[in-house]
Amino acid sequence: MQGKQISFLRYLISLLCVAILAAGGMYLYMTPATLTEETASEDDELAKVHALFHAIQDNYYKKVAPDTLIEGALAGMTDSLDDPYTNYLGKEDANSFTQSLSDSFEGIGATLSMIEEWPVVVQAPVKGSPAEKAGLKVDDKILEVDGEKTQGKTLNEVVALIRGEKGTAVTLVLQRGDTTFDVTITRDKIAVASIESELDEKNATIGRIEIVSFSESTAKELKETIEKLRKEGALSFVIDVRQNPGGYLDQVEIMSSMFLKDGQTIVQFATGDEIIDKTVASKNLDDGFKVTEPTVVLVDSGSASAAEIFAAALKESANIPIIGTTTYGKGTVQNVSEFGDQSELKMTVQKWLTPNGEWLNETGLKPTTTVDLPDYAYLPPLSSEQVLKAGDESKNVQNLNTFLKALGYTTNGNSFNEDTQKAVESFQKEHDLEVTGAMDSSTATAINKALFEQIQATDPIYDKAVDTLVTTN
């Protein structure tokens, strides 16, 4: 399996748009608590809330449904915490969130949250989703959906615009840093496989295991996958948690325990500055199933939460090499509680620390060996809505020249000059497109696709892991 996945492209998008508010993350897996009416007992602290509720009901110039005010008040309380991972989820959002931790979605595959009145991608898109293929990245701001501006809309309203039937298209205008660009995405059903694996194409003694998420049965899947690869001849493993947004805490604890000696620390938990608990490797977690073969773990900036716990545990307690780039940096744990009406509260309840006591929140885990993708892999894909031609000068033209050069064509400068036109003509001819010398919609799509395939085929992070294992053996 040579270089699978990873950023830039994913040129096809389909925002899994489950308003997965900040879906990726890490969640305590337990019998859900139920929030009853007693939680909102009428005491002095709520007197002002009740007064405002009745004032609006009695005096506002038009009728407002009581549920609308109540839902707004509940959402407002969690919003006031300024924590993107603590949210009040109405019935629809709660259902979407639950689906985000299951094995399939419908939408485009991205996780959104409202930040300063804008919908923003807050976790790496689901692997293999249209959002990933289109190149959506963490911190991308959605400015428009099919021509409608998103500022001022609620998250639900934005999600409603992006959602739609499988096979239909949606166009997003995105802002990434100082660059604004658009992508047209075909909506689809996104199947989320928890684990994918195969033997390395060149060295059949190396088994590659890609952990997409830490869902309800991922630990069981990992054990079965390792047993299968062992039977096929694997003597060492590359564990790939790049672009893994997290998942259930109990699953990552079991999986980490498989690689550690009993008694070694997996993760510590704290509230404030006080460590209140820790989890150590044990037979109670892994049922005695251990992985003692040489192993390397791959991470990147999309590896978050549970993926970071896994990598940190193996790095600090088992001295297993971590290769890639610094991880996302999500150092908190959430719990989900249910109201009686199918709405939910997703709330941060703890912070987690590495075995060495480090809190990685907003800093991330540094790999043992840093290896990155080429710079062009992080540029936004070419817009299929804009025609670029001779004489044009813009950031988009500069990116076009960069992409063409990455594909082996000769380009110079930041303008659409003679070299650019010749390169475009050559590309069009080689890909059976109309030879115009201008970058139109079909040419932009073809260039994005070619780059996506090139990055898949050449993965320096994975190659370094293989070299490390071969050298070790």
Coordinates of C-alpha atoms in Angstrom, one line a residue:
M1 CA 0.0 0.0 0.0
Q2 CA 2.0 2.9 -1.2
G3 CA 1.1 6.3 0.2
K4 CA -2.6 6.3 0.9
Q5 CA -4.7 9.3 1.9
I6 CA -3.4 12.4 3.3
S7 CA -4.2 16.0 2.7
F8 CA -4.2 18.5 -0.2
L9 CA -6.6 17.2 -2.4
R10 CA -9.3 15.0 -1.7
Y11 CA -10.4 17.1 -4.6
L12 CA -13.9 15.8 -4.7
I13 CA -15.6 16.9 -1.5
S14 CA -18.8 15.9 0.0
L15 CA -19.0 17.3 3.4
L16 CA -20.4 14.6 5.5
C17 CA -22.2 17.3 6.9
V18 CA -23.7 15.7 9.8
A19 CA -23.6 18.8 11.8
I20 CA -21.0 17.0 13.6
L21 CA -20.4 20.1 15.6
A22 CA -17.0 19.0 16.8
A23 CA -17.5 15.4 16.2
G24 CA -14.0 14.2 16.1
G25 CA -12.7 14.0 19.6
M26 CA -12.7 11.6 22.5
Y27 CA -15.7 10.4 24.4
L28 CA -16.2 8.4 27.6
Y29 CA -18.0 5.2 26.6
M30 CA -20.5 4.5 29.4
T31 CA -24.2 4.2 30.0
P32 CA -25.4 7.7 29.1
A33 CA -26.5 9.8 32.0
T34 CA -30.0 11.3 31.8
L35 CA -30.5 15.0 32.4
T36 CA -33.9 15.5 34.2
E37 CA -35.9 18.5 34.9
E38 CA -34.4 18.6 38.4
T39 CA -31.2 19.8 36.7
A40 CA -32.9 23.0 35.9
S41 CA -34.5 23.6 39.3
E42 CA -35.9 27.1 39.8
D43 CA -33.4 28.6 42.2
D44 CA -32.1 32.2 42.5
E45 CA -29.5 31.8 39.8
L46 CA -32.2 31.1 37.2
A47 CA -34.5 33.9 38.2
K48 CA -33.2 36.3 35.5
V49 CA -33.5 33.6 32.9
H50 CA -37.2 33.0 33.8
A51 CA -37.8 36.8 33.8
L52 CA -36.4 37.1 30.3
F53 CA -38.3 34.1 29.0
H54 CA -41.7 35.6 30.3
A55 CA -40.8 39.1 29.1
I56 CA -40.3 37.8 25.5
Q57 CA -43.4 35.6 25.7
D58 CA -45.6 38.5 27.0
N59 CA -44.2 41.5 25.1
Y60 CA -42.3 40.6 22.0
Y61 CA -44.0 41.9 18.9
K62 CA -44.8 38.5 17.4
K63 CA -45.4 35.1 18.8
V64 CA -42.3 32.9 19.6
A65 CA -42.6 29.2 20.4
P66 CA -41.5 28.5 24.0
D67 CA -39.3 25.6 22.7
T68 CA -37.4 28.1 20.5
L69 CA -36.4 30.2 23.4
I70 CA -35.6 27.2 25.6
E71 CA -33.4 25.6 22.9
G72 CA -31.6 29.0 22.4
A73 CA -31.0 29.4 26.1
L74 CA -29.5 25.9 26.4
A75 CA -27.2 26.4 23.4
G76 CA -26.3 29.9 24.7
M77 CA -25.1 28.4 28.0
T78 CA -22.7 26.0 26.4
D79 CA -21.6 28.6 23.8
S80 CA -20.6 30.9 26.7
L81 CA -17.9 28.5 27.8
D82 CA -15.9 29.2 24.7
D83 CA -15.1 25.5 24.3
P84 CA -15.7 24.1 20.8
Y85 CA -16.1 20.6 22.2
T86 CA -18.9 21.5 24.7
N87 CA -22.2 21.8 22.9
Y88 CA -25.9 21.5 23.6
L89 CA -27.2 19.3 20.8
G90 CA -30.9 19.5 19.8
K91 CA -32.6 16.4 18.5
E92 CA -31.3 16.7 15.0
D93 CA -27.8 17.5 16.0
A94 CA -27.8 14.8 18.6
N95 CA -28.8 12.2 16.0
S96 CA -26.1 13.5 13.6
F97 CA -23.5 13.3 16.4
T98 CA -24.4 9.7 17.2
Q99 CA -24.1 8.9 13.5
S100 CA -20.7 10.5 13.4
L101 CA -19.4 7.7 15.7
S102 CA -21.1 4.9 13.8
D103 CA -19.9 3.2 10.6
S104 CA -21.7 5.3 8.0
F105 CA -22.8 8.9 7.3
E106 CA -24.6 10.8 4.6
G107 CA -23.2 14.1 3.6
I108 CA -19.7 15.3 2.7
G109 CA -17.6 14.0 5.6
A110 CA -16.5 17.2 7.4
T111 CA -16.8 18.2 11.1
L112 CA -18.1 21.7 11.6
S113 CA -18.4 24.1 14.5
M114 CA -19.4 27.8 14.7
I115 CA -16.4 30.0 15.5
E116 CA -17.0 33.8 15.7
E117 CA -20.2 33.4 13.7
W118 CA -18.6 31.4 10.9
P119 CA -18.9 27.6 10.2
V120 CA -15.4 26.2 10.4
V121 CA -14.0 22.8 9.8
V122 CA -12.7 21.7 13.2
Q123 CA -11.5 18.2 12.6
A124 CA -9.9 16.3 9.7
P125 CA -12.5 15.1 7.2
V126 CA -13.5 11.4 7.3
K127 CA -10.9 9.4 5.3
G128 CA -12.1 8.6 1.8
S129 CA -15.0 11.1 2.0
P130 CA -15.7 13.6 -0.7
A131 CA -14.5 16.3 1.8
E132 CA -11.1 14.7 2.2
K133 CA -10.8 14.2 -1.6
A134 CA -11.7 17.8 -2.2
G135 CA -8.9 18.9 0.1
L136 CA -10.9 20.3 3.0
K137 CA -8.7 21.0 6.0
V138 CA -9.0 21.9 9.6
D139 CA -9.7 25.7 10.1
D140 CA -11.2 26.1 6.6
K141 CA -14.0 28.7 6.9
I142 CA -17.2 28.2 4.9
L143 CA -18.2 31.6 3.5
E144 CA -21.0 30.5 1.2
V145 CA -23.1 27.5 0.3
D146 CA -24.6 27.5 -3.2
G147 CA -24.4 31.3 -3.3
E148 CA -25.9 31.9 0.2
K149 CA -23.6 33.6 2.7
T150 CA -23.2 31.7 6.0
Q151 CA -22.3 34.5 8.4
G152 CA -25.2 35.1 10.7
K153 CA -26.8 31.7 10.1
T154 CA -26.9 29.0 12.8
L155 CA -25.0 25.8 12.4
N156 CA -28.2 23.9 11.7
E157 CA -29.1 26.4 9.0
V158 CA -25.7 25.9 7.3
V159 CA -25.9 22.2 7.6
A160 CA -29.4 22.2 6.1
L161 CA -27.9 24.0 3.1
I162 CA -25.1 21.6 2.7
R163 CA -27.1 18.4 3.2
G164 CA -29.0 16.9 0.3
E165 CA -29.7 13.7 -1.6
K166 CA -26.9 11.4 -2.6
G167 CA -25.7 12.3 -6.1
T168 CA -26.6 16.0 -6.0
A169 CA -24.0 18.7 -5.9
V170 CA -23.2 21.6 -3.5
T171 CA -20.8 24.4 -4.1
L172 CA -18.8 25.9 -1.1
V173 CA -16.8 29.0 -1.0
L174 CA -14.0 28.5 1.5
Q175 CA -11.4 30.7 3.1
R176 CA -8.0 29.2 4.1
G177 CA -5.7 31.8 5.6
D178 CA -5.7 34.7 3.1
T179 CA -6.9 32.5 0.2
T180 CA -10.5 32.2 -0.9
F181 CA -11.6 29.5 -3.3
D182 CA -14.6 27.4 -4.2
V183 CA -15.2 23.7 -4.5
T184 CA -18.2 21.8 -6.0
I185 CA -18.9 18.6 -4.2
T186 CA -21.2 15.7 -5.0
R187 CA -23.1 14.5 -1.9
D188 CA -22.8 10.9 -1.1
K189 CA -23.1 8.3 1.6
I190 CA -19.9 8.0 3.4
A191 CA -18.9 4.6 4.7
V192 CA -16.5 4.8 7.6
A193 CA -14.3 1.8 7.9
S194 CA -12.7 1.7 11.3
I195 CA -9.5 -0.1 10.2
E196 CA -8.0 -0.8 6.8
S197 CA -4.9 -3.1 6.3
E198 CA -2.7 -4.9 3.9
L199 CA 0.8 -6.1 3.4
D200 CA 3.4 -3.7 2.0
E201 CA 3.7 -4.1 -1.8
K202 CA 7.5 -4.3 -1.8
N203 CA 8.1 -6.0 1.6
A204 CA 5.5 -8.6 2.4
T205 CA 6.8 -8.9 6.0
I206 CA 5.5 -5.5 6.8
G207 CA 1.8 -5.1 7.6
R208 CA 0.3 -1.6 7.3
I209 CA -2.7 -0.9 9.5
E210 CA -4.6 2.3 9.0
I211 CA -6.9 3.2 11.9
V212 CA -9.5 5.6 10.6
S213 CA -11.3 6.3 13.9
F214 CA -11.7 4.8 17.4
S215 CA -15.3 3.6 17.2
E216 CA -17.2 1.2 19.3
S217 CA -15.5 -2.0 18.1
T218 CA -12.1 -0.8 16.8
A219 CA -10.1 -2.6 19.5
K220 CA -11.6 -5.9 18.4
E221 CA -11.0 -5.1 14.8
L222 CA -7.3 -4.3 15.5
K223 CA -6.8 -7.6 17.2
E224 CA -8.4 -9.5 14.3
T225 CA -6.4 -7.4 11.8
I226 CA -3.0 -8.2 13.5
E227 CA -3.9 -11.9 13.7
K228 CA -4.8 -11.9 10.0
L229 CA -1.6 -10.1 9.0
R230 CA 0.5 -12.4 11.1
K231 CA -0.9 -15.4 9.3
E232 CA -0.1 -13.7 6.0
G233 CA 3.5 -13.3 7.0
A234 CA 3.8 -9.9 8.7
L235 CA 6.7 -9.6 11.1
S236 CA 6.4 -5.9 11.8
F237 CA 3.7 -3.2 11.6
V238 CA 3.2 0.4 10.5
I239 CA 0.2 1.8 12.4
D240 CA -1.2 4.8 10.5
V241 CA -3.3 7.3 12.6
R242 CA -2.9 10.3 10.3
Q243 CA -6.1 12.3 9.8
N244 CA -7.7 10.3 12.6
P245 CA -9.9 12.7 14.6
G246 CA -10.4 10.4 17.7
G247 CA -13.3 8.5 19.1
Y248 CA -14.0 6.4 22.2
L249 CA -11.6 6.5 25.2
D250 CA -12.2 2.8 26.2
Q251 CA -11.1 1.7 22.7
V252 CA -7.8 3.6 22.6
E253 CA -7.0 2.3 26.1
I254 CA -7.5 -1.3 25.1
M255 CA -5.5 -0.8 21.9
S256 CA -2.6 1.0 23.6
S257 CA -2.5 -1.8 26.2
M258 CA -1.8 -4.3 23.4
F259 CA 1.6 -2.6 22.7
L260 CA 2.7 -1.9 26.3
K261 CA 3.9 -4.1 29.1
D262 CA 1.5 -4.6 31.9
G263 CA 1.8 -1.8 34.4
Q264 CA 3.1 0.8 32.0
T265 CA 1.1 4.0 31.8
I266 CA -1.3 4.6 28.9
V267 CA -2.8 8.0 29.9
Q268 CA -3.4 10.2 32.9
F269 CA -6.4 12.4 33.7
A270 CA -6.7 15.7 35.5
T271 CA -9.1 18.4 36.4
G272 CA -7.4 21.7 36.8
D273 CA -3.8 21.0 37.9
E274 CA -4.6 17.9 39.9
I275 CA -4.1 14.4 38.4
I276 CA -7.1 12.4 39.5
D277 CA -6.6 9.1 37.7
K278 CA -4.5 7.1 35.2
T279 CA -4.9 4.0 33.1
V280 CA -2.1 1.4 32.8
A281 CA -1.7 -1.6 30.5
S282 CA -3.1 -4.8 31.9
K283 CA -4.7 -8.1 31.0
N284 CA -8.0 -6.6 32.1
L285 CA -7.8 -4.3 29.1
D286 CA -6.2 -6.5 26.4
D287 CA -7.1 -10.0 27.6
G288 CA -3.4 -10.9 27.4
F289 CA -3.2 -10.1 23.6
K290 CA 0.2 -8.3 23.0
V291 CA 2.0 -7.0 20.0
T292 CA 5.7 -7.5 20.4
E293 CA 6.8 -7.1 16.8
P294 CA 8.7 -4.0 15.7
T295 CA 6.2 -1.2 15.2
V296 CA 6.2 2.4 13.9
V297 CA 3.3 4.9 14.2
L298 CA 2.5 7.5 11.6
V299 CA 0.9 10.9 12.7
D300 CA 0.2 14.3 11.2
S301 CA -1.6 17.5 12.0
G302 CA -5.0 15.7 11.6
S303 CA -4.2 13.1 14.3
A304 CA -6.3 14.3 17.3
S305 CA -7.4 13.3 20.7
A306 CA -7.7 9.5 21.0
A307 CA -5.2 9.2 18.1
E308 CA -2.8 11.4 20.2
I309 CA -3.3 9.3 23.3
F310 CA -2.4 6.2 21.3
A311 CA 0.7 7.7 19.8
A312 CA 1.9 9.3 23.0
A313 CA 1.4 6.0 25.0
L314 CA 3.5 4.0 22.5
K315 CA 6.1 6.7 22.2
E316 CA 6.7 7.4 25.9
S317 CA 5.9 4.0 27.5
A318 CA 7.0 1.6 24.8
N319 CA 9.7 3.6 23.0
I320 CA 8.0 3.0 19.7
P321 CA 9.1 5.5 16.9
I322 CA 6.5 8.1 15.9
I323 CA 7.0 9.5 12.4
G324 CA 5.3 12.4 10.6
T325 CA 4.4 15.9 11.7
T326 CA 3.2 17.4 15.0
T327 CA -0.3 16.3 15.9
Y328 CA -3.5 18.4 16.3
G329 CA -3.3 19.0 20.0
K330 CA -6.7 18.1 21.6
G331 CA -6.1 17.3 25.2
T332 CA -9.6 17.1 26.6
V333 CA -12.2 14.3 27.2
Q334 CA -15.9 14.7 26.6
N335 CA -18.9 13.0 28.1
V336 CA -22.4 12.8 26.4
S337 CA -25.5 13.0 28.5
E338 CA -29.1 12.6 27.3
F339 CA -32.1 14.7 28.0
G340 CA -35.4 12.9 27.9
D341 CA -36.4 14.4 24.6
Q342 CA -33.5 12.9 22.6
S343 CA -31.4 16.1 22.8
E344 CA -28.0 15.8 24.4
L345 CA -25.2 17.6 26.2
K346 CA -21.7 17.0 25.0
M347 CA -19.4 18.4 27.6
T348 CA -15.7 18.5 28.4
V349 CA -15.2 16.8 31.8
Q350 CA -11.4 16.2 32.0
K351 CA -8.1 16.9 30.4
W352 CA -5.8 14.0 29.6
L353 CA -2.0 13.9 30.0
T354 CA 0.7 11.7 28.4
P355 CA 2.5 9.1 30.4
N356 CA 5.2 11.6 31.1
G357 CA 2.6 14.1 32.4
E358 CA 2.5 16.5 29.4
W359 CA -0.8 18.2 28.4
L360 CA -0.7 18.4 24.6
N361 CA -3.7 20.7 24.2
E362 CA -3.1 23.2 21.4
T363 CA 0.6 22.1 21.1
G364 CA 0.3 18.5 19.9
L365 CA 2.7 15.6 20.1
K366 CA 6.0 16.0 18.4
P367 CA 7.1 12.9 16.4
T368 CA 10.3 11.1 17.0
T369 CA 11.2 11.8 13.4
T370 CA 9.7 14.6 11.4
V371 CA 8.8 13.9 7.8
D372 CA 6.3 15.9 5.8
L373 CA 4.5 16.0 2.5
P374 CA 5.7 18.4 -0.2
D375 CA 4.5 22.0 0.3
Y376 CA 2.1 21.8 -2.7
A377 CA 0.1 19.2 -0.9
Y378 CA -1.2 21.9 1.5
L379 CA -2.3 24.3 -1.1
P380 CA -6.1 24.7 -1.9
P381 CA -7.2 22.8 -5.0
L382 CA -7.8 24.7 -8.2
S383 CA -11.2 26.2 -8.6
S384 CA -13.4 24.6 -11.3
E385 CA -15.4 27.8 -11.5
Q386 CA -12.7 30.2 -12.7
V387 CA -11.0 30.3 -16.1
L388 CA -7.3 31.2 -16.0
K389 CA -5.7 32.3 -19.3
A390 CA -2.6 34.0 -20.7
G391 CA -1.8 37.3 -19.0
D392 CA -3.6 36.6 -15.8
E393 CA -1.8 37.2 -12.5
S394 CA -3.2 36.0 -9.2
K395 CA -2.6 33.6 -6.3
N396 CA -4.6 31.0 -8.3
V397 CA -2.2 31.4 -11.2
Q398 CA 0.7 31.0 -8.9
N399 CA -0.8 27.8 -7.5
L400 CA -1.5 26.5 -11.0
N401 CA 2.2 27.0 -11.9
T402 CA 3.2 25.2 -8.7
F403 CA 0.9 22.2 -9.5
L404 CA 2.0 21.9 -13.1
K405 CA 5.7 22.0 -12.0
A406 CA 4.9 19.3 -9.4
L407 CA 3.5 17.2 -12.2
G408 CA 6.7 17.5 -14.2
Y409 CA 5.9 20.5 -16.5
T410 CA 8.1 23.5 -17.0
T411 CA 6.7 26.7 -15.5
N412 CA 8.4 29.9 -14.3
G413 CA 7.1 32.9 -12.3
N414 CA 3.8 33.8 -10.8
S415 CA 1.9 34.9 -13.9
F416 CA 0.1 33.0 -16.6
N417 CA 3.0 33.3 -19.1
E418 CA 4.1 31.5 -22.2
D419 CA 5.6 28.6 -20.2
T420 CA 2.3 28.2 -18.3
Q421 CA 0.3 28.2 -21.5
K422 CA 2.6 25.5 -23.1
A423 CA 2.4 23.4 -19.9
V424 CA -1.4 23.6 -19.9
E425 CA -1.6 22.7 -23.6
S426 CA 0.7 19.7 -23.0
F427 CA -1.4 18.6 -20.0
Q428 CA -4.6 18.9 -21.9
K429 CA -3.2 16.9 -24.8
E430 CA -1.9 14.1 -22.6
H431 CA -5.2 13.9 -20.8
D432 CA -7.4 13.9 -23.9
L433 CA -8.9 17.3 -23.1
E434 CA -9.7 20.1 -25.6
V435 CA -6.4 21.9 -26.2
T436 CA -7.1 25.6 -25.5
G437 CA -4.1 26.6 -23.4
A438 CA -6.4 28.1 -20.8
M439 CA -7.3 26.4 -17.5
D440 CA -11.1 25.8 -17.7
S441 CA -13.3 23.6 -15.4
S442 CA -12.4 20.2 -16.9
T443 CA -8.6 21.1 -16.9
A444 CA -8.8 22.2 -13.3
T445 CA -10.5 19.0 -12.2
A446 CA -8.0 16.9 -14.2
I447 CA -5.0 18.6 -12.6
N448 CA -6.5 18.2 -9.1
K449 CA -7.1 14.5 -9.8
A450 CA -3.6 14.0 -11.1
L451 CA -2.1 15.6 -8.0
F452 CA -4.3 13.6 -5.7
E453 CA -3.1 10.4 -7.4
Q454 CA 0.5 11.5 -7.3
I455 CA 0.4 12.2 -3.5
Q456 CA -1.2 8.8 -3.0
A457 CA 1.5 7.1 -4.9
T458 CA 4.4 8.9 -3.2
D459 CA 4.2 9.0 0.5
P460 CA 7.5 10.0 2.2
I461 CA 6.1 9.6 5.7
Y462 CA 5.2 6.0 5.1
D463 CA 8.4 5.3 3.2
K464 CA 10.4 6.6 6.2
A465 CA 8.5 4.1 8.4
V466 CA 9.3 1.2 6.1
D467 CA 13.0 2.3 6.1
T468 CA 13.0 2.4 9.9
L469 CA 11.6 -1.1 10.2
V470 CA 13.9 -2.5 7.6
T471 CA 16.9 -0.9 9.3
T472 CA 15.7 -2.2 12.7
N473 CA 15.3 -5.7 11.4

